PDB file of C-alpha atoms in Angstrom:
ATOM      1  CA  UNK M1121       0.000   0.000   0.000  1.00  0.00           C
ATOM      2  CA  UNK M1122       1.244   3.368  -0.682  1.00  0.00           C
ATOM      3  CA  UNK M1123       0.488   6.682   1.323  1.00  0.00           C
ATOM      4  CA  UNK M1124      -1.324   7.711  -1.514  1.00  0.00           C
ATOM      5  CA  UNK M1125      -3.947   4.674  -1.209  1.00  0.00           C
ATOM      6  CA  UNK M1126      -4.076   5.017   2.323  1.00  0.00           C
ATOM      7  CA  UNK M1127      -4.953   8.383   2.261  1.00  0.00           C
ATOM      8  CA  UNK M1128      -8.009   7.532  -0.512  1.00  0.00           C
ATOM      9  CA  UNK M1129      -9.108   5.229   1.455  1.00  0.00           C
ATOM     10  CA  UNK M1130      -9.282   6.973   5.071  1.00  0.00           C
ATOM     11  CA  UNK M1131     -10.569  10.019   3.659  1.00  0.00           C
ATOM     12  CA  UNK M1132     -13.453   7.976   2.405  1.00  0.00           C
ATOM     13  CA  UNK M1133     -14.001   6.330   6.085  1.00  0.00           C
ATOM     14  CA  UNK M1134     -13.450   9.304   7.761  1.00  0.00           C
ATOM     15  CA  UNK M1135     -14.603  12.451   6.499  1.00  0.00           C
ATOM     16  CA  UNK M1136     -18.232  11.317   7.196  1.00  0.00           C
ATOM     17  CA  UNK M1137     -17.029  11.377  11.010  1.00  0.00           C
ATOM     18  CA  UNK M1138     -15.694  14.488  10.494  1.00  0.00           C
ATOM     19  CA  UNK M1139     -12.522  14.290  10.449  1.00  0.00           C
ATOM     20  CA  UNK M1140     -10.335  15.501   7.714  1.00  0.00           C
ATOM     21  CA  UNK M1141      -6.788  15.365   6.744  1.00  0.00           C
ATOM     22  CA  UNK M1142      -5.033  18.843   7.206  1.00  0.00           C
ATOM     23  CA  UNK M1143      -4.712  20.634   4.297  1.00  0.00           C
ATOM     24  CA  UNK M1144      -1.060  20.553   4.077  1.00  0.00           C
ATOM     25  CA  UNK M1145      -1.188  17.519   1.748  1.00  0.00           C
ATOM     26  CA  UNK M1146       2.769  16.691   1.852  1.00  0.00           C
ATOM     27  CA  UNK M1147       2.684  16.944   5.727  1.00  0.00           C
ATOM     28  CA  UNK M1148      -0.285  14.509   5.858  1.00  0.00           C
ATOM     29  CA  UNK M1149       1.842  11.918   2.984  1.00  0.00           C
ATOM     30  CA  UNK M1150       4.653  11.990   5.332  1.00  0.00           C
ATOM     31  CA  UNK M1151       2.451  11.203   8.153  1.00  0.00           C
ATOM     32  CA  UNK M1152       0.458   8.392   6.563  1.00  0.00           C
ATOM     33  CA  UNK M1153       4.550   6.989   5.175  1.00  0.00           C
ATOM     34  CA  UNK M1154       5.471   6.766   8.309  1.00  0.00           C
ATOM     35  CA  UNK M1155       2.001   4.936   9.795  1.00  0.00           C
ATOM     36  CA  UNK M1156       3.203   2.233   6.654  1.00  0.00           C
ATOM     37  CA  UNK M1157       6.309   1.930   8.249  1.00  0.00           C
ATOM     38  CA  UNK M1158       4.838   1.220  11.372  1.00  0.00           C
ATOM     39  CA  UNK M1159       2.703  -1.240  10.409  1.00  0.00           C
ATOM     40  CA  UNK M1160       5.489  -3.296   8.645  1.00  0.00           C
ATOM     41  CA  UNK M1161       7.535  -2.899  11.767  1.00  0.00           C
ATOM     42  CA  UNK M1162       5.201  -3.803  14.485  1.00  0.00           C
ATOM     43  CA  UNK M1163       2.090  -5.274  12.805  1.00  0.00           C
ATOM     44  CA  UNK M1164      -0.078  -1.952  13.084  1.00  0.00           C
ATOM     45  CA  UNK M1165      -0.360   1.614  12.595  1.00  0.00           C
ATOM     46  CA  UNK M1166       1.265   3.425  15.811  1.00  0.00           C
ATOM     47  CA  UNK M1167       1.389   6.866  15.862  1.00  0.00           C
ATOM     48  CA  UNK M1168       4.212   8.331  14.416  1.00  0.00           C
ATOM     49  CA  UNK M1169       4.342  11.099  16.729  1.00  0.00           C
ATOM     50  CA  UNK M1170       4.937   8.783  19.290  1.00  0.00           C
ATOM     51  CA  UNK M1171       7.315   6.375  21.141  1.00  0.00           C
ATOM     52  CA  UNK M1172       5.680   2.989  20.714  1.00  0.00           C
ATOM     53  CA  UNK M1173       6.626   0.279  22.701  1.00  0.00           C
ATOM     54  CA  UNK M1174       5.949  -2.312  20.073  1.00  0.00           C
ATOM     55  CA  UNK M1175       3.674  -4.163  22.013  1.00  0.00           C
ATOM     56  CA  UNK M1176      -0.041  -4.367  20.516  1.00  0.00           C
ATOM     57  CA  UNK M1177      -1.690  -4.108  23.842  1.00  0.00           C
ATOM     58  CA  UNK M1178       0.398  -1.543  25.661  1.00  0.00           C
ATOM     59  CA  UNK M1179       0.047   0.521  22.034  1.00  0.00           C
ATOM     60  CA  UNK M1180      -3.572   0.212  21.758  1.00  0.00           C
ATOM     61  CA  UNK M1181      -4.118   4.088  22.391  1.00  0.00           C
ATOM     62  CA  UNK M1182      -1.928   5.021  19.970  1.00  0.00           C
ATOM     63  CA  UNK M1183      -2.993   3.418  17.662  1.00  0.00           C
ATOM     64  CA  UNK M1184      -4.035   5.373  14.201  1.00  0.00           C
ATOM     65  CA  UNK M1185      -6.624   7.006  14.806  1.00  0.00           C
ATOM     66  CA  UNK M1186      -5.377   7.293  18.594  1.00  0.00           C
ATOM     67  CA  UNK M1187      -7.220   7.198  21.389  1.00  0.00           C
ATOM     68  CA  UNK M1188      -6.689  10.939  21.897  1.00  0.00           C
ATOM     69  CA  UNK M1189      -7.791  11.829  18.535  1.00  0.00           C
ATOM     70  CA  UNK M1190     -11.404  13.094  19.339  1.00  0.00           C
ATOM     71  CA  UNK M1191     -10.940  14.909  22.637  1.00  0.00           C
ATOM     72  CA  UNK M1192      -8.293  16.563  20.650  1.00  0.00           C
ATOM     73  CA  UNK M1193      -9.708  17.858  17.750  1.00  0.00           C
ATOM     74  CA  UNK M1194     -13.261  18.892  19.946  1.00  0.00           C
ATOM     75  CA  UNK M1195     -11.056  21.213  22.116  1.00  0.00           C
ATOM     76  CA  UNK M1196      -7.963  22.421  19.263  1.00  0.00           C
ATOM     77  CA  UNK M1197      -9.703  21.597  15.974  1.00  0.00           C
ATOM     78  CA  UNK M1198      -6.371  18.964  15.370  1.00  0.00           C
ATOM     79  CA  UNK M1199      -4.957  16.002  16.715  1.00  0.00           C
ATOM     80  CA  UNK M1200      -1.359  15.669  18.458  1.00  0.00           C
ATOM     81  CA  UNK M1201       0.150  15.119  14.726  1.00  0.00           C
ATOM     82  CA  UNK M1202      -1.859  17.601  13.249  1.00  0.00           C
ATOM     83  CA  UNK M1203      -3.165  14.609  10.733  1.00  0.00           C
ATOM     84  CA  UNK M1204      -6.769  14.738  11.488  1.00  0.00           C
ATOM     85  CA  UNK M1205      -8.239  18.408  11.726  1.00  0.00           C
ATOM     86  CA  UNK M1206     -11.469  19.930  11.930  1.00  0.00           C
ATOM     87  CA  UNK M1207     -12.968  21.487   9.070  1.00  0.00           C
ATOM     88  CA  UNK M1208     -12.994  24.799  10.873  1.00  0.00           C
ATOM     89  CA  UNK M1209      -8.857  24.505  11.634  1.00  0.00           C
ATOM     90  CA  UNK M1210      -8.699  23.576   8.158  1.00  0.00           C
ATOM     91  CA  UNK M1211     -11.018  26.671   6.637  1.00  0.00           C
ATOM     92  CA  UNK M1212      -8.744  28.687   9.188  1.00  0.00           C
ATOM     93  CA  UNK M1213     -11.571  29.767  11.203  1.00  0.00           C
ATOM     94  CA  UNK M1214      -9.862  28.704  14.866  1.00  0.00           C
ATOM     95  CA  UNK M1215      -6.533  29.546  15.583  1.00  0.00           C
ATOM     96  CA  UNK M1216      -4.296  26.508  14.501  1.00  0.00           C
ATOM     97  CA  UNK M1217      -1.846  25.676  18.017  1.00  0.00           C
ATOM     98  CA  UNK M1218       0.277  23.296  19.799  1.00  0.00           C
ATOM     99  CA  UNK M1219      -1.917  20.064  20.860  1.00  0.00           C
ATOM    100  CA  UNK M1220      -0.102  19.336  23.959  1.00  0.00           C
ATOM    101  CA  UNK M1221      -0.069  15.508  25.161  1.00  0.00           C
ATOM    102  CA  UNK M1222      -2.602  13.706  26.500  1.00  0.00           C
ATOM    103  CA  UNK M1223      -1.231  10.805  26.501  1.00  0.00           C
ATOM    104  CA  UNK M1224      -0.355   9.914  30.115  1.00  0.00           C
ATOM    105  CA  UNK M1225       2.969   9.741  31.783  1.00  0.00           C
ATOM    106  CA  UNK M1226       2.645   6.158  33.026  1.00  0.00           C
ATOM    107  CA  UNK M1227       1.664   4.951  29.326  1.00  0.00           C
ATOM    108  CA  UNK M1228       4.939   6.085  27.860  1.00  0.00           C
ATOM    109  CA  UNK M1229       7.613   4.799  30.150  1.00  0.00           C
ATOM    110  CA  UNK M1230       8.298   0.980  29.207  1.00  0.00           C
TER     111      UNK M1230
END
């Protein structure tokens, strides 16, 4: 699969969710490369923003789209990698910013 078909095909799935790629369509390539390289390294799609541990289970909230993902883009309009956006963050009708981590301390230390 290339980032190319990957993006087709989650843009299909979620757009009706709401969720759209960030208009920065290079940025969101890179981002979707690097999901493909973490799904031939560990068996799935960790988030590339992220230190995975390479362990399916401790991973699972990481996991593209991340746990994080919707609580994220409700309160900033993006998500941590600035992959999944709003349509208003997009349009530039709220202030594009720093998503800080919500991931929590305990969940990153392995």
């Amino acid at each position: 699969m290339t980032p190319e078909n990957l993006y087709e095909m989650l843009q299909k799935v979620q757009e009706p969710k709401g969720y759209f790629f960030n208009k920065d369509k290079e940025w969101v390539l890179n981002i979707l490369k690097d999901l493909l390289i973490n799904k031939e390294r560990y068996g799935y799609m960790s988030c590339p923003c992220r230190l995975a541990a390479g362990d399916r289970e401790k991973d699972r909230d990481i996991m593209c789209p991340c746990l994080y993902r919707e609580a994220d883009v409700k309160e900033y309009g993006s998500c941590y990698c600035n992959l999944y956006v709003s349509r208003q963050w997009n349009d530039g009708k709220i202030k594009n910013q720093y998503v800080p981590e919500r991931r929590p301390p305990e969940k990153m230390s392995f």
